Structure formats: structure tokens, C-alpha cells
Amino acid sequence: MQPEKTNLLGLTQTQLQTFFTELGEKPFRARQLMKWIHQCGLDDFEGMTDMSRALRARLAELACIRAPEIVSCHTSDDGTRKWIVRVASGSCVETVFIPDGRRGTLCVSSQAGCALDCSFCSTGKQGFDSDLTAAEIIGQVWIAVKALGQTADGKNRAVTNVVMMGMGEPLLNFDNVMNAMDLMMDDLAYGVSKRRVTLSTSGVVPGLHRMIGRTDVSLALSLHAPDDALRNLLVPINKKYGIQELLGAVAAYMDSLPDTSRVVTIEYTLIAGMNDSRQQARALAQLLRKTPCKINLIPFNPFPLSDYKRPSAETIRGFQRVLLDAGFNTTLRKTRGDDIAAACGQLVGSVMDKTRRSARYKAAVDASAPAEPVRILDRVS
């Protein structure tokens, strides 16, 4: 039985240098290979013409460049594009590209399903299946860049921003997410600025502390409530790590960044009758008074199995006005791609019917997490 080939797609520059050194090759081969893979979109060693024929043959024998399988691609009336891709576990995950003038934001998934079961999020209703490998995470960027016609010279940059806001909790797949983000920011790969790569977390405090000194990407916090009682209901991991502990970890990470002008983005999904009153807006302003931040309000996007509703436009404007009057930079996220179920909170994919949860997931969500979340199966046709 032949050993499994090494998938070079997810290896960072340092890891590729080690790979080539172990082959008896010079480390500079890593630079050549990265450009071919990430900037030229090649997945065939034969086309890498600045390497010898013997080296190309050896690479083909020992390694591969394998992105996730594209199951389908959908384009919204507003230009939003969604790819559904199948990963090694057999589950499908979703990647969304949102064009907005010169800005093109790619929303990338980090897990198949999610263990955290936030009550307003479709992904959480699937349960958790598997972590994505670094190759499966960066492979979503690789697929999108190729499909969008981004050129190697960077003059036609389609993807200007990447947000780890797709399916899954990024900080529960720490190492693979960090390696993938390293590739996003590497000038030999995609060269996205650290200010334009954003990791969004629901509140995994140990992961926030691990980020210190490991990365300097932008940070977004899925808060969604101004107090612990309500956040316990909306974001169950809050029962493990309460708001004050969470904000302390956020502050520690932000204080570790050399650029003191950077602020955390607070994500707040507005749900009718739950967290959208002006009184709650005032409580949110009080909660965040010592946290340098900008607040991104997200009107709830409906999905099957949820009874939540989107607030009225008047309610949304009133909530935003309270925050603006309190001095917060507060934006209202446009709903994009809802006609193809690509809007925030709607990502579903298709998770295999498994009950695998490792000890570290159980520790993260605590014994208070729902016993067995509903799984949405075979959504992809």
C-alpha cells in the first residue's frame, strides 16, 4: 500500500521549505512552488517549468495539490457567489464571495458544521462533523481566486478581503486556521493585508489568548447581546466564558498588536423582540464604553427550523441611532445573497450524519450545551 501523498496546497512557506529540504532540494524551491500554486492556480506539477523535469516527476510521485471538490456554484441577483465544496470527511461546506465596488470579500469556512449551536445560526443546527485541514481552508480561497479570474500580477485583485466568518468556530480549529491565514497574507500566495484578514469568534477565550504573538489579523467578536442572561440563550458558549472574561481576552489580544489604532469589530445580529430594543442598545453602549470598537449591526436572516424574525426597519434604525448618539462607529450590514441562502447566518452545506465530538469540543461548550443538535442533511442537490 502506497503512503498517502502530501497535499502541498495547505503548507505555509516555512513548511514547504522543510518539505524541500527533506527532499535534498534548496529551500528556494518553496518560493517557486507557492507562486505556481497560489498565484497561477496550478495543480499540476508538469506546468511548473522553472523546475527540472526530474524534480517535477518526483513531486508528482510524492505530493499533490488538491483543493476541495466543487459540488455546485450559485450566483445571486446582487452578484454574490456561493460555492458548495465537499471536504475529506464527506461533508459539504460553503464559501461566499461578496462584491462591493472595488472591495471583494470572501467568507471562508473553518469547520464542517459547528459545535456551538448559536440559536440564530443555521450552521449550528447541523451539529459538528469535522475540522477542515489547512488545505481545505485555503483551498476555498484558491477556488474563488481562480473562478473570479484574479491574475498573478495582482492587477486584477478580485478578493481584497477575507473573513473567517463562514461555517464553524475558527478558534476551535486553531492550528489549521492560523496556517491558512498565514498563506492568505503571504506575498508569495495571496498577499492580503493583515487589516483585511478578519477572524470572527463566538467567544473561545483560550483561543483568543493563543492568538497573542501568533498572528496579528483583525478580530471580530460575535456578541449579539448586552448581558450574560440573554447571551447564554443566544450563544451557549457564554455559559463557559462570560462577557466580562471574553472582553478581557479581546482587550489582551488587541493590546498585543503593535498598531494601536486598530479596533475590534463587534457583530450584533438584531432579532425581533429578543435583543433589538432601545433599552438594550443603551445597555450595549454601556457594556462597550471601555472597548475600542466599531459595531456592525446585522439584521437577522431567516432560515428553516428557526422561529426568529427580522426587526422592522424602524426598530433597526432606532437601535443604530442610540449607538451613534453614544459615539460608536456603527454600521448596518447589507443583506446580500439571501436569494441563494448565502446571507450571514444562513450557511448550511451538508454535514454527514455523525456524532463525533472530541474532548476539546466538549470542554469548549461545557456540559450545558444541547445534548444532540438537529442535523440538516442532504441539503445539496
Coordinates of C-alpha atoms in Angstrom, one line a residue:
M1 CA 0.0 0.0 0.0
Q2 CA 1.5 3.3 -1.1
P3 CA 1.7 6.1 1.5
E4 CA -0.7 9.0 1.1
K5 CA 0.7 11.9 -0.9
T6 CA 1.4 15.1 0.8
N7 CA -1.1 17.9 -0.1
L8 CA 1.1 20.9 -0.7
L9 CA -1.8 23.3 -1.0
G10 CA -2.1 23.9 2.7
L11 CA 1.6 24.1 3.6
T12 CA 3.0 27.5 4.6
Q13 CA 6.2 28.9 3.2
T14 CA 8.2 27.6 6.2
Q15 CA 6.6 24.1 5.9
L16 CA 7.3 24.0 2.2
Q17 CA 10.9 24.9 2.9
T18 CA 11.2 22.0 5.3
F19 CA 9.5 19.7 2.7
F20 CA 12.0 20.6 0.0
T21 CA 15.0 20.4 2.4
E22 CA 13.9 16.8 3.3
L23 CA 13.9 16.0 -0.4
G24 CA 17.5 17.3 -0.6
E25 CA 16.4 20.4 -2.5
K26 CA 17.2 24.1 -1.9
P27 CA 14.7 26.0 0.3
F28 CA 14.1 28.5 -2.5
R29 CA 12.0 25.8 -4.3
A30 CA 9.3 26.7 -1.8
R31 CA 9.0 30.2 -3.2
Q32 CA 8.7 28.9 -6.8
L33 CA 6.1 26.4 -5.8
M34 CA 4.0 28.8 -3.8
K35 CA 3.8 31.2 -6.8
W36 CA 2.7 28.4 -9.1
I37 CA 0.0 27.1 -6.7
H38 CA -1.5 30.3 -5.3
Q39 CA -0.8 33.0 -7.9
C40 CA -1.0 31.0 -11.1
G41 CA -3.6 28.5 -9.8
L42 CA -1.7 25.4 -11.0
D43 CA -2.5 22.0 -9.5
D44 CA -0.3 20.1 -12.0
F45 CA 3.5 19.9 -11.4
E46 CA 4.1 19.4 -15.1
G47 CA 3.4 23.1 -15.8
M48 CA 6.0 24.3 -13.3
T49 CA 8.6 25.0 -16.0
D50 CA 11.3 26.6 -13.8
M51 CA 11.8 23.2 -12.0
S52 CA 13.7 20.4 -13.6
R53 CA 11.8 17.5 -15.2
A54 CA 13.3 15.1 -12.6
L55 CA 12.0 17.3 -9.7
R56 CA 8.6 17.6 -11.2
A57 CA 8.4 13.8 -11.6
R58 CA 9.4 13.3 -8.0
L59 CA 6.9 15.8 -6.8
A60 CA 4.2 14.0 -8.7
E61 CA 5.2 10.8 -7.1
L62 CA 5.3 12.1 -3.5
A63 CA 2.8 15.0 -3.4
C64 CA -0.3 16.6 -4.8
I65 CA -2.1 19.9 -5.0
R66 CA -5.7 19.1 -4.1
A67 CA -8.4 21.6 -3.3
P68 CA -11.9 20.6 -2.0
E69 CA -14.3 19.2 -4.7
I70 CA -16.7 21.8 -6.0
V71 CA -20.2 20.4 -5.7
S72 CA -22.0 23.5 -7.1
C73 CA -21.8 27.2 -7.5
H74 CA -24.6 29.7 -7.3
T75 CA -24.8 33.4 -8.2
S76 CA -27.2 35.8 -6.6
D77 CA -29.1 38.6 -8.3
D78 CA -26.9 41.0 -6.4
G79 CA -23.6 39.4 -7.7
T80 CA -22.9 37.4 -4.5
R81 CA -21.4 34.0 -5.4
K82 CA -21.6 30.8 -3.3
W83 CA -19.6 27.7 -3.7
I84 CA -20.5 24.4 -2.0
V85 CA -17.5 22.2 -1.7
R86 CA -17.0 18.7 -0.4
V87 CA -14.2 18.1 2.1
A88 CA -12.4 14.8 3.1
S89 CA -15.0 13.8 5.7
G90 CA -17.7 13.7 3.1
S91 CA -19.5 16.7 4.4
C92 CA -20.1 19.9 2.4
V93 CA -19.2 23.4 3.4
E94 CA -19.9 26.8 1.9
T95 CA -17.8 29.7 0.7
V96 CA -19.3 33.1 -0.2
F97 CA -17.9 36.0 -2.3
I98 CA -19.5 39.4 -1.8
P99 CA -18.6 42.1 -4.3
D100 CA -19.0 45.7 -3.3
G101 CA -17.4 48.2 -5.7
R102 CA -13.6 47.8 -5.6
R103 CA -14.0 45.6 -2.5
G104 CA -14.4 41.9 -2.8
T105 CA -14.9 40.0 0.5
L106 CA -14.6 36.2 0.6
C107 CA -16.3 34.5 3.6
V108 CA -14.4 31.2 4.4
S109 CA -15.5 28.2 6.5
S110 CA -13.2 26.6 9.1
Q111 CA -15.3 23.5 10.1
A112 CA -17.9 21.2 8.7
G113 CA -20.8 22.1 10.9
C114 CA -20.3 23.7 14.3
A115 CA -20.5 22.6 17.9
L116 CA -21.5 25.9 19.4
D117 CA -25.2 25.8 18.4
C118 CA -25.9 29.6 18.4
S119 CA -29.6 29.8 18.3
F120 CA -29.8 32.3 15.4
C121 CA -27.4 30.5 13.1
S122 CA -28.3 27.8 10.6
T123 CA -24.9 26.2 10.7
G124 CA -25.2 25.4 14.4
K125 CA -28.3 23.4 13.7
Q126 CA -26.2 20.8 11.9
G127 CA -24.0 19.8 14.8
F128 CA -20.3 19.3 14.4
D129 CA -18.7 16.9 12.0
S130 CA -15.0 17.8 11.4
D131 CA -12.3 20.4 11.4
L132 CA -11.2 21.5 8.0
T133 CA -7.5 21.0 7.2
A134 CA -5.4 24.0 6.2
A135 CA -5.6 22.8 2.6
E136 CA -9.4 22.7 2.8
I137 CA -9.5 26.2 4.3
I138 CA -7.0 27.9 1.9
G139 CA -8.5 25.7 -0.9
Q140 CA -11.7 27.8 -0.7
V141 CA -9.6 30.9 -1.4
W142 CA -7.8 29.1 -4.2
I143 CA -11.1 28.1 -5.8
A144 CA -12.6 31.6 -5.6
V145 CA -9.5 33.3 -7.0
K146 CA -9.4 31.0 -10.0
A147 CA -13.1 31.3 -10.6
L148 CA -13.0 35.1 -10.4
G149 CA -10.1 35.5 -12.8
Q150 CA -7.7 37.1 -10.4
T151 CA -4.3 37.5 -12.1
A152 CA -0.9 36.6 -10.8
D153 CA 0.4 40.1 -11.1
G154 CA -2.2 41.4 -8.6
K155 CA -3.6 44.0 -11.0
N156 CA -6.9 42.2 -11.2
R157 CA -7.4 41.5 -7.5
A158 CA -10.9 40.2 -7.1
V159 CA -10.5 39.0 -3.4
T160 CA -9.4 42.1 -1.4
N161 CA -10.7 40.9 2.0
V162 CA -11.0 37.5 3.6
V163 CA -13.2 36.9 6.7
M164 CA -13.2 33.7 8.7
M165 CA -17.0 34.0 9.2
G166 CA -18.2 31.0 7.3
M167 CA -19.2 27.7 8.8
G168 CA -17.6 26.7 12.1
E169 CA -15.8 28.4 15.0
P170 CA -12.3 29.3 13.8
L171 CA -10.7 29.2 17.2
L172 CA -11.8 25.6 17.8
N173 CA -9.6 24.6 14.7
F174 CA -6.7 26.8 15.8
D175 CA -3.6 25.5 14.1
N176 CA -5.2 24.8 10.7
V177 CA -6.9 28.3 10.7
M178 CA -3.6 30.0 11.6
N179 CA -1.7 28.3 8.9
A180 CA -4.3 29.1 6.3
M181 CA -4.4 32.7 7.3
D182 CA -0.6 32.8 7.1
L183 CA -1.0 31.8 3.4
M184 CA -3.7 34.4 2.9
M185 CA -1.2 37.1 4.0
D186 CA 1.9 35.7 2.4
D187 CA 3.1 37.9 -0.6
L188 CA 4.1 34.7 -2.4
A189 CA 0.5 33.5 -2.1
Y190 CA -2.4 35.9 -1.9
G191 CA -0.8 39.0 -0.3
V192 CA -3.9 40.1 1.6
S193 CA -3.2 42.8 4.3
K194 CA -3.4 41.8 7.9
R195 CA -6.0 44.5 8.2
R196 CA -8.1 42.8 5.6
V197 CA -8.0 39.3 7.0
T198 CA -10.5 39.0 9.8
L199 CA -11.1 36.2 12.3
S200 CA -14.6 36.1 13.9
T201 CA -15.1 34.2 17.1
S202 CA -18.2 33.5 19.2
G203 CA -16.0 33.7 22.4
V204 CA -13.5 30.9 22.7
V205 CA -11.3 32.7 25.4
P206 CA -8.4 30.2 25.4
G207 CA -8.1 30.6 21.6
L208 CA -8.0 34.4 21.9
H209 CA -5.1 34.1 24.3
R210 CA -3.3 31.7 22.0
M211 CA -3.6 34.3 19.2
I212 CA -1.3 36.7 21.1
G213 CA 2.1 36.6 19.4
R214 CA 0.9 34.0 16.8
T215 CA -1.0 36.3 14.5
D216 CA -2.0 40.0 14.0
V217 CA -5.1 39.6 11.9
S218 CA -8.1 41.7 12.5
L219 CA -10.6 40.5 15.1
A220 CA -14.4 40.4 15.1
L221 CA -16.5 39.3 18.1
S222 CA -19.9 37.8 17.7
L223 CA -21.5 39.4 20.7
H224 CA -25.3 39.6 20.0
A225 CA -26.4 40.5 23.5
P226 CA -25.6 43.2 26.1
D227 CA -25.8 40.9 29.1
D228 CA -25.0 37.4 30.2
A229 CA -28.5 36.2 30.7
L230 CA -29.5 36.8 27.1
R231 CA -26.2 35.8 25.6
N232 CA -26.4 32.5 27.4
L233 CA -29.6 31.8 25.4
L234 CA -28.3 33.1 22.0
V235 CA -24.6 32.0 22.3
P236 CA -24.4 29.0 24.6
I237 CA -20.6 29.1 24.9
N238 CA -21.2 32.2 27.1
K239 CA -22.2 29.8 29.9
K240 CA -18.5 28.8 29.9
Y241 CA -16.9 32.2 29.2
G242 CA -19.0 35.1 30.3
I243 CA -19.0 38.5 28.7
Q244 CA -16.5 40.2 31.1
E245 CA -14.0 37.4 30.7
L246 CA -14.5 37.5 27.0
L247 CA -14.0 41.2 26.7
G248 CA -10.9 40.9 28.8
A249 CA -9.4 38.4 26.4
V250 CA -10.3 40.6 23.4
A251 CA -8.6 43.5 25.1
A252 CA -5.5 41.5 25.7
Y253 CA -5.2 40.5 22.1
M254 CA -5.9 44.0 20.8
D255 CA -3.3 45.4 23.2
S256 CA -0.7 43.0 21.9
L257 CA -0.9 44.5 18.4
P258 CA 1.8 47.0 17.5
D259 CA -0.7 49.2 15.7
T260 CA -2.7 50.9 18.5
S261 CA -5.2 52.4 16.1
R262 CA -6.8 49.1 15.3
V263 CA -10.2 48.2 17.0
V264 CA -12.3 45.1 17.3
T265 CA -15.4 44.7 15.3
I266 CA -18.5 43.9 17.4
E267 CA -21.0 41.8 15.5
Y268 CA -24.6 42.1 16.7
T269 CA -27.4 40.2 15.0
L270 CA -30.7 42.0 15.6
I271 CA -33.6 39.6 16.3
A272 CA -37.1 41.0 16.7
G273 CA -38.3 41.0 20.3
M274 CA -35.1 39.4 21.6
N275 CA -32.2 41.9 21.5
D276 CA -33.4 44.9 19.5
S277 CA -34.9 47.4 21.9
R278 CA -33.5 50.8 22.5
Q279 CA -33.0 49.9 26.2
Q280 CA -30.8 47.0 25.1
A281 CA -28.9 49.4 22.7
R282 CA -28.2 51.7 25.7
A283 CA -27.0 48.6 27.7
L284 CA -24.7 47.6 24.8
A285 CA -23.3 51.1 24.7
Q286 CA -22.6 51.0 28.5
L287 CA -21.1 47.5 28.2
L288 CA -18.6 48.6 25.5
R289 CA -17.8 52.0 26.8
K290 CA -14.2 50.9 27.6
T291 CA -13.7 48.7 24.5
P292 CA -12.3 50.5 21.4
C293 CA -14.6 49.1 18.7
K294 CA -16.8 49.5 15.8
I295 CA -20.2 47.9 15.9
N296 CA -21.7 46.0 12.9
L297 CA -25.4 45.5 13.1
I298 CA -26.7 42.5 11.2
P299 CA -30.5 42.2 10.7
F300 CA -31.5 38.5 11.3
N301 CA -31.6 36.4 8.1
P302 CA -34.4 33.8 8.4
F303 CA -33.7 30.1 7.8
P304 CA -35.7 26.8 8.3
L305 CA -36.0 25.5 11.8
S306 CA -35.9 29.0 13.3
D307 CA -38.9 31.0 14.6
Y308 CA -36.8 34.2 14.9
K309 CA -37.9 37.2 12.9
R310 CA -36.1 40.2 11.4
P311 CA -36.9 43.5 13.2
S312 CA -38.7 46.3 11.3
A313 CA -36.6 48.9 9.5
E314 CA -37.8 51.5 12.1
T315 CA -36.6 49.3 15.0
I316 CA -33.2 48.8 13.4
R317 CA -32.7 52.5 12.7
G318 CA -33.7 53.3 16.3
F319 CA -31.2 50.8 17.7
Q320 CA -28.5 52.2 15.5
R321 CA -29.3 55.8 16.4
V322 CA -28.8 55.0 20.2
L323 CA -25.3 53.7 19.4
L324 CA -24.4 56.5 17.1
D325 CA -25.5 59.1 19.7
A326 CA -23.4 57.3 22.3
G327 CA -20.4 57.9 20.0
F328 CA -19.9 54.5 18.5
N329 CA -18.9 53.9 14.8
T330 CA -22.0 51.8 13.9
T331 CA -22.7 50.3 10.5
L332 CA -25.6 48.3 9.2
R333 CA -24.7 45.3 7.2
K334 CA -26.5 44.9 3.9
T335 CA -28.2 41.7 3.4
R336 CA -26.5 40.1 0.4
G337 CA -27.1 36.7 -1.3
D338 CA -30.3 35.8 0.6
D339 CA -31.9 34.5 -2.6
I340 CA -29.2 31.8 -2.7
A341 CA -29.1 31.3 1.2
A342 CA -25.7 32.9 1.3
A343 CA -26.5 35.7 3.8
C344 CA -25.0 35.9 7.3
G345 CA -26.3 33.1 9.5
Q346 CA -27.8 31.1 6.6
L347 CA -24.8 28.9 5.6
V348 CA -25.8 25.3 5.8
G349 CA -23.8 23.0 3.5
S350 CA -24.4 19.3 4.2
V351 CA -23.0 17.6 7.3
M352 CA -22.6 13.8 7.4
D353 CA -24.8 12.2 10.0
K354 CA -22.2 11.6 12.6
T355 CA -21.9 12.2 16.3
R356 CA -18.2 12.7 16.5
R357 CA -17.2 15.3 19.1
S358 CA -13.7 15.3 20.6
A359 CA -12.9 16.0 24.2
R360 CA -11.7 19.5 23.4
Y361 CA -15.1 20.4 21.8
K362 CA -16.9 19.1 24.9
A363 CA -14.6 21.2 27.1
A364 CA -15.2 24.3 25.0
V365 CA -19.0 24.2 25.1
D366 CA -19.3 22.7 28.6
A367 CA -21.9 20.2 29.8
S368 CA -24.6 22.8 29.4
A369 CA -24.6 22.6 25.6
P370 CA -27.6 21.0 23.9
A371 CA -27.3 17.2 24.0
E372 CA -27.8 16.5 20.3
P373 CA -28.5 19.3 17.9
V374 CA -30.7 18.8 14.9
R375 CA -28.8 18.0 11.7
I376 CA -29.7 19.3 8.3
L377 CA -28.8 16.6 5.9
D378 CA -28.5 16.3 2.1
R379 CA -29.3 20.0 1.6
V380 CA -27.1 19.9 -1.5
S381 CA -28.8 18.6 -4.6

